[in-house]
mmCIF file with all atom_site columns, C-alpha atoms and ligand atoms in Angstrom:
data_model
loop_
_atom_site.group_PDB
_atom_site.id
_atom_site.type_symbol
_atom_site.label_atom_id
_atom_site.label_alt_id
_atom_site.label_comp_id
_atom_site.label_asym_id
_atom_site.label_entity_id
_atom_site.label_seq_id
_atom_site.pdbx_PDB_ins_code
_atom_site.Cartn_x
_atom_site.Cartn_y
_atom_site.Cartn_z
_atom_site.occupancy
_atom_site.B_iso_or_equiv
_atom_site.pdbx_formal_charge
_atom_site.auth_seq_id
_atom_site.auth_comp_id
_atom_site.auth_asym_id
_atom_site.auth_atom_id
_atom_site.pdbx_PDB_model_num
ATOM   1   C CA . MET A 1 1   ? -0.032 -0.047  0.016  1.00 0.00 ? 25  MET A CA 1
ATOM   2   C CA . SER A 1 2   ? 1.305  3.486   -0.770 1.00 0.00 ? 26  SER A CA 1
ATOM   3   C CA . LYS A 1 3   ? 1.357  6.102   1.898  1.00 0.00 ? 27  LYS A CA 1
ATOM   4   C CA . GLU A 1 4   ? 2.313  9.726   1.810  1.00 0.00 ? 28  GLU A CA 1
ATOM   5   C CA . ILE A 1 5   ? 4.355  11.764  4.235  1.00 0.00 ? 29  ILE A CA 1
ATOM   6   C CA . ALA A 1 6   ? 3.209  15.413  4.990  1.00 0.00 ? 30  ALA A CA 1
ATOM   7   C CA . LEU A 1 7   ? 6.341  17.303  4.819  1.00 0.00 ? 31  LEU A CA 1
ATOM   8   C CA . SER A 1 8   ? 6.762  18.969  8.183  1.00 0.00 ? 32  SER A CA 1
ATOM   9   C CA . GLN A 1 9   ? 7.371  22.689  8.195  1.00 0.00 ? 33  GLN A CA 1
ATOM   10  C CA . GLY A 1 10  ? 9.245  25.004  10.580 1.00 0.00 ? 34  GLY A CA 1
ATOM   11  C CA . THR A 1 11  ? 12.514 24.654  12.376 1.00 0.00 ? 35  THR A CA 1
ATOM   12  C CA . LYS A 1 12  ? 14.646 21.618  12.056 1.00 0.00 ? 36  LYS A CA 1
ATOM   13  C CA . LYS A 1 13  ? 13.480 20.479  15.513 1.00 0.00 ? 37  LYS A CA 1
ATOM   14  C CA . GLU A 1 14  ? 9.850  20.853  14.422 1.00 0.00 ? 38  GLU A CA 1
ATOM   15  C CA . LYS A 1 15  ? 10.481 18.872  11.269 1.00 0.00 ? 39  LYS A CA 1
ATOM   16  C CA . TYR A 1 16  ? 12.013 16.048  13.088 1.00 0.00 ? 40  TYR A CA 1
ATOM   17  C CA . GLU A 1 17  ? 9.148  16.073  15.696 1.00 0.00 ? 41  GLU A CA 1
ATOM   18  C CA . GLY A 1 18  ? 6.571  15.987  12.755 1.00 0.00 ? 42  GLY A CA 1
ATOM   19  C CA . LEU A 1 19  ? 8.497  13.331  10.841 1.00 0.00 ? 43  LEU A CA 1
ATOM   20  C CA . LEU A 1 20  ? 9.167  10.614  13.333 1.00 0.00 ? 44  LEU A CA 1
ATOM   21  C CA . PRO A 1 21  ? 5.423  9.752   14.088 1.00 0.00 ? 45  PRO A CA 1
ATOM   22  C CA . GLN A 1 22  ? 4.786  9.613   10.440 1.00 0.00 ? 46  GLN A CA 1
ATOM   23  C CA . LEU A 1 23  ? 7.682  7.277   9.877  1.00 0.00 ? 47  LEU A CA 1
ATOM   24  C CA . ILE A 1 24  ? 6.423  4.939   12.546 1.00 0.00 ? 48  ILE A CA 1
ATOM   25  C CA . SER A 1 25  ? 3.053  4.959   10.849 1.00 0.00 ? 49  SER A CA 1
ATOM   26  C CA . LEU A 1 26  ? 4.711  4.548   7.342  1.00 0.00 ? 50  LEU A CA 1
ATOM   27  C CA . VAL A 1 27  ? 6.355  1.310   8.328  1.00 0.00 ? 51  VAL A CA 1
ATOM   28  C CA . GLU A 1 28  ? 3.612  0.040   10.546 1.00 0.00 ? 52  GLU A CA 1
ATOM   29  C CA . GLY A 1 29  ? 2.306  -3.343  9.025  1.00 0.00 ? 53  GLY A CA 1
ATOM   30  C CA . GLU A 1 30  ? 5.366  -3.783  6.831  1.00 0.00 ? 54  GLU A CA 1
ATOM   31  C CA . SER A 1 31  ? 7.771  -6.328  8.017  1.00 0.00 ? 55  SER A CA 1
ATOM   32  C CA . ASP A 1 32  ? 10.298 -6.160  5.121  1.00 0.00 ? 56  ASP A CA 1
ATOM   33  C CA . ALA A 1 33  ? 13.407 -4.416  6.346  1.00 0.00 ? 57  ALA A CA 1
ATOM   34  C CA . THR A 1 34  ? 14.667 -3.391  2.833  1.00 0.00 ? 58  THR A CA 1
ATOM   35  C CA . ALA A 1 35  ? 11.306 -1.717  2.115  1.00 0.00 ? 59  ALA A CA 1
ATOM   36  C CA . ASN A 1 36  ? 11.299 0.043   5.426  1.00 0.00 ? 60  ASN A CA 1
ATOM   37  C CA . LEU A 1 37  ? 14.864 1.342   5.294  1.00 0.00 ? 61  LEU A CA 1
ATOM   38  C CA . ALA A 1 38  ? 14.309 2.565   1.702  1.00 0.00 ? 62  ALA A CA 1
ATOM   39  C CA . ASN A 1 39  ? 11.273 4.517   2.655  1.00 0.00 ? 63  ASN A CA 1
ATOM   40  C CA . ILE A 1 40  ? 12.929 6.038   5.717  1.00 0.00 ? 64  ILE A CA 1
ATOM   41  C CA . SER A 1 41  ? 15.848 7.109   3.645  1.00 0.00 ? 65  SER A CA 1
ATOM   42  C CA . ALA A 1 42  ? 13.431 8.804   1.110  1.00 0.00 ? 66  ALA A CA 1
ATOM   43  C CA . ALA A 1 43  ? 11.388 10.467  3.840  1.00 0.00 ? 67  ALA A CA 1
ATOM   44  C CA . LEU A 1 44  ? 14.534 11.970  5.467  1.00 0.00 ? 68  LEU A CA 1
ATOM   45  C CA . LYS A 1 45  ? 16.020 13.147  2.215  1.00 0.00 ? 69  LYS A CA 1
ATOM   46  C CA . GLU A 1 46  ? 12.743 14.726  1.079  1.00 0.00 ? 70  GLU A CA 1
ATOM   47  C CA . THR A 1 47  ? 12.161 16.445  4.472  1.00 0.00 ? 71  THR A CA 1
ATOM   48  C CA . PHE A 1 48  ? 15.574 17.909  4.874  1.00 0.00 ? 72  PHE A CA 1
ATOM   49  C CA . SER A 1 49  ? 16.862 18.028  1.275  1.00 0.00 ? 73  SER A CA 1
ATOM   50  C CA . PHE A 1 50  ? 19.894 16.188  2.424  1.00 0.00 ? 74  PHE A CA 1
ATOM   51  C CA . PHE A 1 51  ? 22.420 15.359  -0.247 1.00 0.00 ? 75  PHE A CA 1
ATOM   52  C CA . TRP A 1 52  ? 22.636 11.546  0.490  1.00 0.00 ? 76  TRP A CA 1
ATOM   53  C CA . VAL A 1 53  ? 20.808 9.445   3.119  1.00 0.00 ? 77  VAL A CA 1
ATOM   54  C CA . GLY A 1 54  ? 21.160 5.630   3.466  1.00 0.00 ? 78  GLY A CA 1
ATOM   55  C CA . PHE A 1 55  ? 21.979 2.725   5.523  1.00 0.00 ? 79  PHE A CA 1
ATOM   56  C CA . TYR A 1 56  ? 25.032 0.525   5.588  1.00 0.00 ? 80  TYR A CA 1
ATOM   57  C CA . LEU A 1 57  ? 24.410 -2.910  7.162  1.00 0.00 ? 81  LEU A CA 1
ATOM   58  C CA . VAL A 1 58  ? 26.975 -5.152  8.897  1.00 0.00 ? 82  VAL A CA 1
ATOM   59  C CA . LYS A 1 59  ? 27.785 -8.313  7.067  1.00 0.00 ? 83  LYS A CA 1
ATOM   60  C CA . GLY A 1 60  ? 30.790 -10.175 8.433  1.00 0.00 ? 84  GLY A CA 1
ATOM   61  C CA . ASP A 1 61  ? 33.625 -7.849  8.893  1.00 0.00 ? 85  ASP A CA 1
ATOM   62  C CA . GLU A 1 62  ? 32.336 -5.183  6.703  1.00 0.00 ? 86  GLU A CA 1
ATOM   63  C CA . LEU A 1 63  ? 29.554 -2.613  6.251  1.00 0.00 ? 87  LEU A CA 1
ATOM   64  C CA . VAL A 1 64  ? 27.690 -3.230  3.020  1.00 0.00 ? 88  VAL A CA 1
ATOM   65  C CA . LEU A 1 65  ? 25.604 -0.631  1.247  1.00 0.00 ? 89  LEU A CA 1
ATOM   66  C CA . GLY A 1 66  ? 21.905 -1.007  1.994  1.00 0.00 ? 90  GLY A CA 1
ATOM   67  C CA . PRO A 1 67  ? 18.803 1.059   0.927  1.00 0.00 ? 91  PRO A CA 1
ATOM   68  C CA . PHE A 1 68  ? 19.673 4.768   0.255  1.00 0.00 ? 92  PHE A CA 1
ATOM   69  C CA . GLN A 1 69  ? 18.589 7.844   -1.606 1.00 0.00 ? 93  GLN A CA 1
ATOM   70  C CA . GLY A 1 70  ? 21.309 9.835   -3.398 1.00 0.00 ? 94  GLY A CA 1
ATOM   71  C CA . THR A 1 71  ? 24.083 9.385   -5.712 1.00 0.00 ? 95  THR A CA 1
ATOM   72  C CA . ILE A 1 72  ? 25.976 6.082   -6.282 1.00 0.00 ? 96  ILE A CA 1
ATOM   73  C CA . ALA A 1 73  ? 27.989 5.253   -3.218 1.00 0.00 ? 97  ALA A CA 1
ATOM   74  C CA . CYS A 1 74  ? 30.920 3.003   -2.165 1.00 0.00 ? 98  CYS A CA 1
ATOM   75  C CA . THR A 1 75  ? 29.562 -0.530  -1.485 1.00 0.00 ? 99  THR A CA 1
ATOM   76  C CA . ARG A 1 76  ? 31.857 -1.938  1.237  1.00 0.00 ? 100 ARG A CA 1
ATOM   77  C CA . ILE A 1 77  ? 33.465 -0.275  4.257  1.00 0.00 ? 101 ILE A CA 1
ATOM   78  C CA . LYS A 1 78  ? 35.725 -2.115  6.706  1.00 0.00 ? 102 LYS A CA 1
ATOM   79  C CA . LYS A 1 79  ? 35.380 -1.656  10.471 1.00 0.00 ? 103 LYS A CA 1
ATOM   80  C CA . GLY A 1 80  ? 37.207 1.524   11.679 1.00 0.00 ? 104 GLY A CA 1
ATOM   81  C CA . LYS A 1 81  ? 37.433 2.865   8.145  1.00 0.00 ? 105 LYS A CA 1
ATOM   82  C CA . GLY A 1 82  ? 35.828 6.199   7.251  1.00 0.00 ? 106 GLY A CA 1
ATOM   83  C CA . VAL A 1 83  ? 33.154 7.886   9.193  1.00 0.00 ? 107 VAL A CA 1
ATOM   84  C CA . CYS A 1 84  ? 30.854 4.925   8.979  1.00 0.00 ? 108 CYS A CA 1
ATOM   85  C CA . GLY A 1 85  ? 33.382 2.320   10.055 1.00 0.00 ? 109 GLY A CA 1
ATOM   86  C CA . LYS A 1 86  ? 34.446 4.586   12.933 1.00 0.00 ? 110 LYS A CA 1
ATOM   87  C CA . ALA A 1 87  ? 30.846 4.885   14.118 1.00 0.00 ? 111 ALA A CA 1
ATOM   88  C CA . TRP A 1 88  ? 30.641 1.138   14.014 1.00 0.00 ? 112 TRP A CA 1
ATOM   89  C CA . GLU A 1 89  ? 33.855 0.587   15.865 1.00 0.00 ? 113 GLU A CA 1
ATOM   90  C CA . GLU A 1 90  ? 33.207 3.158   18.486 1.00 0.00 ? 114 GLU A CA 1
ATOM   91  C CA . LYS A 1 91  ? 29.529 2.411   18.805 1.00 0.00 ? 115 LYS A CA 1
ATOM   92  C CA . LYS A 1 92  ? 28.769 6.120   18.861 1.00 0.00 ? 116 LYS A CA 1
ATOM   93  C CA . ILE A 1 93  ? 27.425 8.888   16.683 1.00 0.00 ? 117 ILE A CA 1
ATOM   94  C CA . ILE A 1 94  ? 30.022 10.785  14.675 1.00 0.00 ? 118 ILE A CA 1
ATOM   95  C CA . LEU A 1 95  ? 29.301 14.202  13.491 1.00 0.00 ? 119 LEU A CA 1
ATOM   96  C CA . VAL A 1 96  ? 31.625 15.776  10.996 1.00 0.00 ? 120 VAL A CA 1
ATOM   97  C CA . GLU A 1 97  ? 31.432 19.376  10.352 1.00 0.00 ? 121 GLU A CA 1
ATOM   98  C CA . ASP A 1 98  ? 34.060 19.370  7.458  1.00 0.00 ? 122 ASP A CA 1
ATOM   99  C CA . VAL A 1 99  ? 34.610 15.998  5.862  1.00 0.00 ? 123 VAL A CA 1
ATOM   100 C CA . SER A 1 100 ? 37.872 17.243  4.289  1.00 0.00 ? 124 SER A CA 1
ATOM   101 C CA . VAL A 1 101 ? 39.615 17.344  7.595  1.00 0.00 ? 125 VAL A CA 1
ATOM   102 C CA . PHE A 1 102 ? 38.269 14.078  8.953  1.00 0.00 ? 126 PHE A CA 1
ATOM   103 C CA . PRO A 1 103 ? 41.202 11.566  8.922  1.00 0.00 ? 127 PRO A CA 1
ATOM   104 C CA . GLY A 1 104 ? 40.299 8.647   6.706  1.00 0.00 ? 128 GLY A CA 1
ATOM   105 C CA . HIS A 1 105 ? 37.010 10.087  5.340  1.00 0.00 ? 129 HIS A CA 1
ATOM   106 C CA . ILE A 1 106 ? 35.795 8.006   2.411  1.00 0.00 ? 130 ILE A CA 1
ATOM   107 C CA . ALA A 1 107 ? 34.627 10.406  -0.241 1.00 0.00 ? 131 ALA A CA 1
ATOM   108 C CA . CYS A 1 108 ? 31.856 8.829   -2.262 1.00 0.00 ? 132 CYS A CA 1
ATOM   109 C CA . SER A 1 109 ? 31.114 12.247  -3.831 1.00 0.00 ? 133 SER A CA 1
ATOM   110 C CA . SER A 1 110 ? 33.130 15.560  -3.747 1.00 0.00 ? 134 SER A CA 1
ATOM   111 C CA . ILE A 1 111 ? 29.739 17.338  -3.293 1.00 0.00 ? 135 ILE A CA 1
ATOM   112 C CA . SER A 1 112 ? 29.333 16.020  0.328  1.00 0.00 ? 136 SER A CA 1
ATOM   113 C CA . LYS A 1 113 ? 30.785 18.558  2.801  1.00 0.00 ? 137 LYS A CA 1
ATOM   114 C CA . SER A 1 114 ? 29.483 17.501  6.159  1.00 0.00 ? 138 SER A CA 1
ATOM   115 C CA . GLU A 1 115 ? 28.159 14.252  7.606  1.00 0.00 ? 139 GLU A CA 1
ATOM   116 C CA . ILE A 1 116 ? 26.608 12.498  10.479 1.00 0.00 ? 140 ILE A CA 1
ATOM   117 C CA . VAL A 1 117 ? 26.657 8.779   11.040 1.00 0.00 ? 141 VAL A CA 1
ATOM   118 C CA . VAL A 1 118 ? 24.424 6.966   13.635 1.00 0.00 ? 142 VAL A CA 1
ATOM   119 C CA . PRO A 1 119 ? 25.105 3.364   14.671 1.00 0.00 ? 143 PRO A CA 1
ATOM   120 C CA . LEU A 1 120 ? 22.152 1.016   14.649 1.00 0.00 ? 144 LEU A CA 1
ATOM   121 C CA . ILE A 1 121 ? 22.629 -0.854  17.973 1.00 0.00 ? 145 ILE A CA 1
ATOM   122 C CA . GLN A 1 122 ? 20.575 -3.887  18.636 1.00 0.00 ? 146 GLN A CA 1
ATOM   123 C CA . ASN A 1 123 ? 20.976 -5.712  22.040 1.00 0.00 ? 147 ASN A CA 1
ATOM   124 C CA . GLY A 1 124 ? 24.453 -3.974  22.398 1.00 0.00 ? 148 GLY A CA 1
ATOM   125 C CA . ILE A 1 125 ? 25.702 -5.048  18.888 1.00 0.00 ? 149 ILE A CA 1
ATOM   126 C CA . VAL A 1 126 ? 26.028 -2.627  15.912 1.00 0.00 ? 150 VAL A CA 1
ATOM   127 C CA . ILE A 1 127 ? 23.898 -4.002  13.074 1.00 0.00 ? 151 ILE A CA 1
ATOM   128 C CA . GLY A 1 128 ? 24.454 -1.184  10.664 1.00 0.00 ? 152 GLY A CA 1
ATOM   129 C CA . VAL A 1 129 ? 24.719 2.628   10.481 1.00 0.00 ? 153 VAL A CA 1
ATOM   130 C CA . LEU A 1 130 ? 22.496 5.427   9.149  1.00 0.00 ? 154 LEU A CA 1
ATOM   131 C CA . ASP A 1 131 ? 24.661 7.824   7.161  1.00 0.00 ? 155 ASP A CA 1
ATOM   132 C CA . VAL A 1 132 ? 23.516 11.238  6.292  1.00 0.00 ? 156 VAL A CA 1
ATOM   133 C CA . ASP A 1 133 ? 25.521 13.703  4.009  1.00 0.00 ? 157 ASP A CA 1
ATOM   134 C CA . SER A 1 134 ? 25.063 17.364  3.267  1.00 0.00 ? 158 SER A CA 1
ATOM   135 C CA . GLU A 1 135 ? 26.292 19.634  0.566  1.00 0.00 ? 159 GLU A CA 1
ATOM   136 C CA . GLU A 1 136 ? 26.665 22.375  3.219  1.00 0.00 ? 160 GLU A CA 1
ATOM   137 C CA . LEU A 1 137 ? 29.544 22.563  5.725  1.00 0.00 ? 161 LEU A CA 1
ATOM   138 C CA . ALA A 1 138 ? 28.623 22.046  9.401  1.00 0.00 ? 162 ALA A CA 1
ATOM   139 C CA . ASN A 1 139 ? 25.047 21.259  8.511  1.00 0.00 ? 163 ASN A CA 1
ATOM   140 C CA . PHE A 1 140 ? 24.604 18.784  11.484 1.00 0.00 ? 164 PHE A CA 1
ATOM   141 C CA . ASP A 1 141 ? 24.271 19.650  15.103 1.00 0.00 ? 165 ASP A CA 1
ATOM   142 C CA . ALA A 1 142 ? 22.939 18.319  18.491 1.00 0.00 ? 166 ALA A CA 1
ATOM   143 C CA . THR A 1 143 ? 19.347 18.535  17.129 1.00 0.00 ? 167 THR A CA 1
ATOM   144 C CA . ASP A 1 144 ? 20.115 16.040  14.306 1.00 0.00 ? 168 ASP A CA 1
ATOM   145 C CA . SER A 1 145 ? 22.122 13.782  16.716 1.00 0.00 ? 169 SER A CA 1
ATOM   146 C CA . GLN A 1 146 ? 19.254 13.738  19.228 1.00 0.00 ? 170 GLN A CA 1
ATOM   147 C CA . HIS A 1 147 ? 16.475 12.942  16.686 1.00 0.00 ? 171 HIS A CA 1
ATOM   148 C CA . LEU A 1 148 ? 18.394 10.690  14.483 1.00 0.00 ? 172 LEU A CA 1
ATOM   149 C CA . GLU A 1 149 ? 19.454 8.672   17.645 1.00 0.00 ? 173 GLU A CA 1
ATOM   150 C CA . GLU A 1 150 ? 15.797 8.440   18.670 1.00 0.00 ? 174 GLU A CA 1
ATOM   151 C CA . LEU A 1 151 ? 14.938 7.195   15.196 1.00 0.00 ? 175 LEU A CA 1
ATOM   152 C CA . CYS A 1 152 ? 17.637 4.651   15.082 1.00 0.00 ? 176 CYS A CA 1
ATOM   153 C CA . SER A 1 153 ? 16.723 3.393   18.650 1.00 0.00 ? 177 SER A CA 1
ATOM   154 C CA . TRP A 1 154 ? 13.196 2.798   17.438 1.00 0.00 ? 178 TRP A CA 1
ATOM   155 C CA . LEU A 1 155 ? 14.301 1.347   14.129 1.00 0.00 ? 179 LEU A CA 1
ATOM   156 C CA . VAL A 1 156 ? 16.311 -1.542  15.694 1.00 0.00 ? 180 VAL A CA 1
ATOM   157 C CA . THR A 1 157 ? 13.158 -2.656  17.419 1.00 0.00 ? 181 THR A CA 1
ATOM   158 C CA . ILE A 1 158 ? 11.489 -3.328  13.955 1.00 0.00 ? 182 ILE A CA 1
ATOM   159 C CA . LEU A 1 159 ? 14.481 -4.861  12.190 1.00 0.00 ? 183 LEU A CA 1
HETATM 160 N N1 . SME B 2 .   ? 31.664 9.238   3.755  1.00 0.00 ? 203 SME B N1 1
HETATM 161 C C1 . SME B 2 .   ? 31.375 7.821   4.271  1.00 0.00 ? 203 SME B C1 1
HETATM 162 C C2 . SME B 2 .   ? 31.211 6.879   3.243  1.00 0.00 ? 203 SME B C2 1
HETATM 163 C C3 . SME B 2 .   ? 29.881 6.603   2.747  1.00 0.00 ? 203 SME B C3 1
HETATM 164 S S1 . SME B 2 .   ? 29.209 7.848   1.701  1.00 0.00 ? 203 SME B S1 1
HETATM 165 O O1 . SME B 2 .   ? 29.410 9.128   2.351  1.00 0.00 ? 203 SME B O1 1
HETATM 166 C C4 . SME B 2 .   ? 27.711 7.587   1.237  1.00 0.00 ? 203 SME B C4 1
HETATM 167 C C5 . SME B 2 .   ? 32.606 7.474   5.212  1.00 0.00 ? 203 SME B C5 1
HETATM 168 O O2 . SME B 2 .   ? 33.525 8.178   5.389  1.00 0.00 ? 203 SME B O2 1
HETATM 169 O O3 . SME B 2 .   ? 32.480 6.423   5.919  1.00 0.00 ? 203 SME B O3 1
#
């Protein structure tokens, strides 16, 4: 069944607060993880006009590209490598104001200027990451961290 998201207006905080209940309703009744991660990527990109939004999922000793919205991206990232691999290794959110000065940053596109990566932690184990990229420098802050962490904490309960 197709559903629509009513794009939230206002501040970034208000947009997140409007979006999260809609995401929950969007995936309600759908048990397929790929479908749900794809729609969540699309909803985040559409709401905030981010450059790239997507998931990497842990498969063995690597993160493998999962559902995403945006330009073609690298497909495999080793633990500890890049922003995504660091968020996996350190089990914490990594917020990068300027990707050009992040040691080991993996540039999938030169257009991306700042980035936030949120680990998906299920029963203490990282099962993947949510990666969001922006065309603007320093586009992410504590509001993004807080709400994307909330989103990911809920997400792992339905994966
Ligand atoms: N920049 C990421 C790689 C993934 S792309 O941005 C989509 C990193 O350094 O891990």
